mmCIF file of C-alpha atoms in Angstrom:
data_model
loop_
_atom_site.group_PDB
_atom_site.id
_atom_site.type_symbol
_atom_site.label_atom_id
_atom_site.label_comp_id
_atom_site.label_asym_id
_atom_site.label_seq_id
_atom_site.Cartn_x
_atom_site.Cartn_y
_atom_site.Cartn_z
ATOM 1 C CA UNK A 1 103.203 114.010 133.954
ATOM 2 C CA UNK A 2 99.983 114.061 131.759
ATOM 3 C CA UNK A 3 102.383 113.589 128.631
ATOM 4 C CA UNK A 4 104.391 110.506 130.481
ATOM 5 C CA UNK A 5 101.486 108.954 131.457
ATOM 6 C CA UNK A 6 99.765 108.959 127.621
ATOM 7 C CA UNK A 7 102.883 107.630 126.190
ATOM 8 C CA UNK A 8 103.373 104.725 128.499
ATOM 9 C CA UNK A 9 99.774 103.758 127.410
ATOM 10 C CA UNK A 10 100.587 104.081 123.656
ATOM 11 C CA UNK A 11 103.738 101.982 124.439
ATOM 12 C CA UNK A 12 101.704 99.044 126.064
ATOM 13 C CA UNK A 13 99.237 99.221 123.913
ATOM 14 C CA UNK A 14 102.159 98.870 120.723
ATOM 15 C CA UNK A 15 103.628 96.042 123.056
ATOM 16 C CA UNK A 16 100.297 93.915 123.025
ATOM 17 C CA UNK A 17 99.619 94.973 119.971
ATOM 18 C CA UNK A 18 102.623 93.746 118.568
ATOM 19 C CA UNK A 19 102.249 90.127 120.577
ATOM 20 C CA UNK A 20 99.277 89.205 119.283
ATOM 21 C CA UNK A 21 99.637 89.622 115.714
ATOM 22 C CA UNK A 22 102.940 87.841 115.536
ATOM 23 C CA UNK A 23 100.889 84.862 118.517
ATOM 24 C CA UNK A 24 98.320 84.886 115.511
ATOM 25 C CA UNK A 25 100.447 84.690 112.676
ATOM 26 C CA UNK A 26 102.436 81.755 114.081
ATOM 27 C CA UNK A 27 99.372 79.657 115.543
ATOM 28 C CA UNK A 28 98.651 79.773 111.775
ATOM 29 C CA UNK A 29 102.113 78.472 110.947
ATOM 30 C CA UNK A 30 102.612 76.516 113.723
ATOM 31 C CA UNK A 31 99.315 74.448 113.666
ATOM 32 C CA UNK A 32 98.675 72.308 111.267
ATOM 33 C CA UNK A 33 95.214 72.230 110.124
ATOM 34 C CA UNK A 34 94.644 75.786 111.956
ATOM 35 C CA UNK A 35 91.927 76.741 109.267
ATOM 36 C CA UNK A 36 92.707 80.311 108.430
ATOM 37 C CA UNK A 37 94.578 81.444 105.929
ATOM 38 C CA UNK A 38 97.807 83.827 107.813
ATOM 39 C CA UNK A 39 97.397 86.629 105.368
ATOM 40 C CA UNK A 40 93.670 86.712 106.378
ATOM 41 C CA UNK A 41 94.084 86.412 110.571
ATOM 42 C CA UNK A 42 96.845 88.823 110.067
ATOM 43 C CA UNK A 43 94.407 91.357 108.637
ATOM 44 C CA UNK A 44 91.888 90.610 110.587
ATOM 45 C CA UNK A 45 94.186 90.779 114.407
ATOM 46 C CA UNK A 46 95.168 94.447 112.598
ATOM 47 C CA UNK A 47 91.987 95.776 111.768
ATOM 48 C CA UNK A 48 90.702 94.795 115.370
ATOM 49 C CA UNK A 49 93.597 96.663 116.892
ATOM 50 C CA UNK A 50 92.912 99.478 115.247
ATOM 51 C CA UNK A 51 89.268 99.863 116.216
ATOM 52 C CA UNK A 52 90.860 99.039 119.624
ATOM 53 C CA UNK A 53 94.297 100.671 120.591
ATOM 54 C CA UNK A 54 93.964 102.938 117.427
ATOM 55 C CA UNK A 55 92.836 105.833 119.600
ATOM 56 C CA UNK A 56 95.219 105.029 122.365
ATOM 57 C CA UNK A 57 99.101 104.597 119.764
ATOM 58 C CA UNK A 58 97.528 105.010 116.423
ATOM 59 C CA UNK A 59 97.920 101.123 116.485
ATOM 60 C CA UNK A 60 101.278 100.802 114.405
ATOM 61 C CA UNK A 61 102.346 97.576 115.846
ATOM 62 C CA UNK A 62 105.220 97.138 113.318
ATOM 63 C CA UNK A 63 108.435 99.338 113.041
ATOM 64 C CA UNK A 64 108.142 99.676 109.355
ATOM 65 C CA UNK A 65 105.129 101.738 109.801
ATOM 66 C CA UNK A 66 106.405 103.638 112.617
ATOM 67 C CA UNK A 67 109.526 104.810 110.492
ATOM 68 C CA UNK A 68 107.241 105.263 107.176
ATOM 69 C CA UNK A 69 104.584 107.667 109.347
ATOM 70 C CA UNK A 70 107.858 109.130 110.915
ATOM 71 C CA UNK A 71 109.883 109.986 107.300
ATOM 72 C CA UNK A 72 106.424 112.047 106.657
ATOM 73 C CA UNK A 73 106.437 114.140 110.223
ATOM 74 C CA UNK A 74 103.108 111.450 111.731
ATOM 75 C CA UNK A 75 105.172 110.949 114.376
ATOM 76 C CA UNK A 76 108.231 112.620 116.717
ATOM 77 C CA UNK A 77 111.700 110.975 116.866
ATOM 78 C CA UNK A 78 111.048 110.187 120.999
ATOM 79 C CA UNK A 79 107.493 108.384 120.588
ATOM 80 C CA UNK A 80 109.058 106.916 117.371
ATOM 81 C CA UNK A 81 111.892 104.852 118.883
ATOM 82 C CA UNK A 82 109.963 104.463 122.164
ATOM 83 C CA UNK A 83 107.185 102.654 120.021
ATOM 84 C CA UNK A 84 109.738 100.654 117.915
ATOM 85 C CA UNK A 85 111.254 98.997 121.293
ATOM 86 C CA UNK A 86 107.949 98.333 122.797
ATOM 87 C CA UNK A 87 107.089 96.285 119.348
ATOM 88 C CA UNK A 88 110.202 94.297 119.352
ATOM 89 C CA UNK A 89 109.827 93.327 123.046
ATOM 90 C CA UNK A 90 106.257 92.832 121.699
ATOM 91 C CA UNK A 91 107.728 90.106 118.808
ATOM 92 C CA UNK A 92 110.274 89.006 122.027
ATOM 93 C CA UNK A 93 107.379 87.678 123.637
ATOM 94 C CA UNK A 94 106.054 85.969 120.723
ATOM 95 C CA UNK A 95 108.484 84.177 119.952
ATOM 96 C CA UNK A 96 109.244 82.822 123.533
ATOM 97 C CA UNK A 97 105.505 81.485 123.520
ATOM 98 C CA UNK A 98 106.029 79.733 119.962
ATOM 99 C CA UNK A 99 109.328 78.205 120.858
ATOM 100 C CA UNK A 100 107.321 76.876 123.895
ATOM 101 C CA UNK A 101 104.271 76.196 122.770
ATOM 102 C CA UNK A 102 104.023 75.166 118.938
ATOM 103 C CA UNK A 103 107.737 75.495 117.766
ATOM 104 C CA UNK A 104 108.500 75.654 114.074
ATOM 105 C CA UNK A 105 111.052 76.570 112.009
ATOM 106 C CA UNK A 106 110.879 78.584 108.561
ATOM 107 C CA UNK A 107 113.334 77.653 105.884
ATOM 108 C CA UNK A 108 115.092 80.936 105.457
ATOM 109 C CA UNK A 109 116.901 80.161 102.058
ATOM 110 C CA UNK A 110 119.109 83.024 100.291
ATOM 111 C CA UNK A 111 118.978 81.538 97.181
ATOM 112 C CA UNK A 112 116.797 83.908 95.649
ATOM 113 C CA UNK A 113 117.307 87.153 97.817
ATOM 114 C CA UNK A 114 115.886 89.780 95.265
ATOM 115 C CA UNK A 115 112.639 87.953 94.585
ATOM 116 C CA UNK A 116 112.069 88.104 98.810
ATOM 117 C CA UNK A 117 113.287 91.820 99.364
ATOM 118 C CA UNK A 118 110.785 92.839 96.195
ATOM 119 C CA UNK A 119 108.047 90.668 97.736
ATOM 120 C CA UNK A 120 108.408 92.072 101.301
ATOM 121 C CA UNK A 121 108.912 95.801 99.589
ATOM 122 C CA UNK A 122 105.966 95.624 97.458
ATOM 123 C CA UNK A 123 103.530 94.271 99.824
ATOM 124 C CA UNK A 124 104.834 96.609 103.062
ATOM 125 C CA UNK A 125 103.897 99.585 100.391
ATOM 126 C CA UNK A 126 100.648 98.246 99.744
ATOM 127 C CA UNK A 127 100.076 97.874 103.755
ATOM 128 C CA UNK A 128 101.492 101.752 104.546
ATOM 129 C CA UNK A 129 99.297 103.015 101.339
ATOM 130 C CA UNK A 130 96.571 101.939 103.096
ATOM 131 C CA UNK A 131 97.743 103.327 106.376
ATOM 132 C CA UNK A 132 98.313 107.018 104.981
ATOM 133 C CA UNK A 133 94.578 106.863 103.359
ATOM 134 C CA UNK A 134 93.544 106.818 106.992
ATOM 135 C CA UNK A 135 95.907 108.924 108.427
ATOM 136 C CA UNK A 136 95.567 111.770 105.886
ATOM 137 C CA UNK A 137 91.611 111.366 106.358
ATOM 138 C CA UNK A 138 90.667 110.032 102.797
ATOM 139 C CA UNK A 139 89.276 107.072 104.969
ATOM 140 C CA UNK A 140 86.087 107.562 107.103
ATOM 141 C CA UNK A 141 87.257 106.911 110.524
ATOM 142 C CA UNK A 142 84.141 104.010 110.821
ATOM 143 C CA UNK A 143 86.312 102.132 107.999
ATOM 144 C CA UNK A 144 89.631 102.428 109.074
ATOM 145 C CA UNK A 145 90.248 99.091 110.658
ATOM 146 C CA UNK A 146 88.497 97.532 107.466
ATOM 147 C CA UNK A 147 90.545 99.663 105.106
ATOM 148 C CA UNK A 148 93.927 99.074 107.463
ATOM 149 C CA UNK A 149 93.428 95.229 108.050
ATOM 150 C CA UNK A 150 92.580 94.808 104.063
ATOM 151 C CA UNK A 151 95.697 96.405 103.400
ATOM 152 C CA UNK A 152 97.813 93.646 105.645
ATOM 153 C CA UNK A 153 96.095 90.753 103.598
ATOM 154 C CA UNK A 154 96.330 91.806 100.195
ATOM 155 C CA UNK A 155 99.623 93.029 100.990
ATOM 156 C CA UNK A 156 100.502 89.953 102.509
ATOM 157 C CA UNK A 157 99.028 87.650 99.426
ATOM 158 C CA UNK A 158 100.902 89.810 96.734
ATOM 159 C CA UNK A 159 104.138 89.720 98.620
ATOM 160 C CA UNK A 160 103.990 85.448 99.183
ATOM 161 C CA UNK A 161 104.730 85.274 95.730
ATOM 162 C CA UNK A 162 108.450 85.926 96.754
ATOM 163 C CA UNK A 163 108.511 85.859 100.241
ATOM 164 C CA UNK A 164 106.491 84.948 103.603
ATOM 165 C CA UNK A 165 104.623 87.983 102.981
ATOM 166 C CA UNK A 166 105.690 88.762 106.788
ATOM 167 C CA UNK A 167 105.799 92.923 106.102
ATOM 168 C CA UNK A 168 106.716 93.758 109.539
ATOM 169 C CA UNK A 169 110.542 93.389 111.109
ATOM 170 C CA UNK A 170 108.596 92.465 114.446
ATOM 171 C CA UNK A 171 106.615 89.655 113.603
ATOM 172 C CA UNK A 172 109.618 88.463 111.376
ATOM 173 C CA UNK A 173 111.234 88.059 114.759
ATOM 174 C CA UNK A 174 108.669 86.831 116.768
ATOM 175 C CA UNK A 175 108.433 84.185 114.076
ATOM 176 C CA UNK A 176 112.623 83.494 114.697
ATOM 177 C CA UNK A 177 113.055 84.897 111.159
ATOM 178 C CA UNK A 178 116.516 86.488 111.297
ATOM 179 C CA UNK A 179 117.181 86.956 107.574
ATOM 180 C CA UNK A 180 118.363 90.547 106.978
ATOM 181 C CA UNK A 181 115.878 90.744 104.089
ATOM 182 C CA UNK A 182 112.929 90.213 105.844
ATOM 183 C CA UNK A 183 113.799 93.197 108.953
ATOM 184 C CA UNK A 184 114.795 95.793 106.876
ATOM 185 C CA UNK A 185 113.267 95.373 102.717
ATOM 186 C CA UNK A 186 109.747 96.456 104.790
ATOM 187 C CA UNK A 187 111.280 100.094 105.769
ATOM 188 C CA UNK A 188 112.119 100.443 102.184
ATOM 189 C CA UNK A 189 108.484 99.821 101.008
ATOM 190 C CA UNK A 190 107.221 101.880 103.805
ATOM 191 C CA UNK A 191 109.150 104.790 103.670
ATOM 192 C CA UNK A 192 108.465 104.714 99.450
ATOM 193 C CA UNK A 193 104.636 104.141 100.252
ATOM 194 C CA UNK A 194 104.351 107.425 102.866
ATOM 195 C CA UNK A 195 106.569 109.587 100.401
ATOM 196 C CA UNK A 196 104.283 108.940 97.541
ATOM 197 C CA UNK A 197 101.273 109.672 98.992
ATOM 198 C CA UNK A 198 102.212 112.460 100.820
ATOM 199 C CA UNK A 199 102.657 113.726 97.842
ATOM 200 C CA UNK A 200 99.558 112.467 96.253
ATOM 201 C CA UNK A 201 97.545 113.427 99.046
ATOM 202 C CA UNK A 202 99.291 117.311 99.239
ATOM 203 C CA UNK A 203 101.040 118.212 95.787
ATOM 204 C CA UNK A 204 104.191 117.706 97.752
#
């Protein structure tokens, strides 16, 4: 019962989690004149969740880094996919408030598909590098939100050179971005960030 219990509360807290970064991304898209830069307010929503749920989920809130932490053993198949639902319903939510409250719509072109996938790829590696430097403890655990949530934006900046610099298949949907590129070129960035520094961090 003890074990039910803990993962219900790591599944809200990926479920709220989830909601408000992809509520703050899109007030930044959504209204004009909003002030803050998305990349920044991204980082900035993730390094307060992980301060704040971080102890409760390990604050994932994206299924790119749930798949990337599971390819390295971080995290069991069960809690994996139960944490992966619980963000999408998360982005579900999301969405439903933006098409309600501030609806926009994102040009999704596929005229330049490889220039997006390599964006989204290069800055969801940058994001889960900074991840694994916490959760293989080369991060003090006083810096971890800073270290996680500076990750997101200059992640997020290096990947709008050829995409929305989105980096997480849940937000892309709780922006209503559909594209195939942008929900599955962030496992691929991921899963290549854990890999490598597993095997930075442990010679293998």
């Amino acid at each position: 019962m003890k074990k039910s219990a803990i993962s219900s509360r790591a599944c809200v807290a990926e479920f709220l989690g989830t909601f408000l970064l992809a509520t703050g991304v899109g007030v930044t898209i959504g209204i004009p004149g909003s002030g803050v830069p998305t990349a920044v307010l991204a980082g900035l929503i993730l390094g307060t969740m992980v301060y704040s749920i971080g102890a409760i989920s390990g604050a994932h809130i994206n299924p790119a880094v749930t798949v990337s932490l599971f390819s390295v053993g971080k995290i069991k198949a069960p809690a994996a996919i139960s944490y992966i639902l619980s963000q999408l319903l998360g982005g579900g939510l999301a969405l439903l408030l933006q098409m309600y409250h501030f609806p926009f719509t994102l040009e999704q072109s596929m005229d330049n598909m490889a220039l997006t996938a390599v964006g989204e790829i290069i800055g969801t590696f940058i994001l889960v590098w900074g991840i694994c430097s916490v959760v293989y403890g080369k991060v003090q655990d006083s810096a971890s939100g800073l270290t996680i949530g500076a990750s997101l934006t200059i992640g997020a900046i290096i990947a709008s050179i050829g995409s929305y610099g989105v980096l997480n298949p849940a937000v892309a949907a709780g922006l209503g971005i559909f594209a195939p590129v942008y929900l599955l070129a962030p496992f691929v960035g991921g899963v290549l960030a854990a890999q490598l520094y597993r095997w930075t961090a442990n010679g293998k």
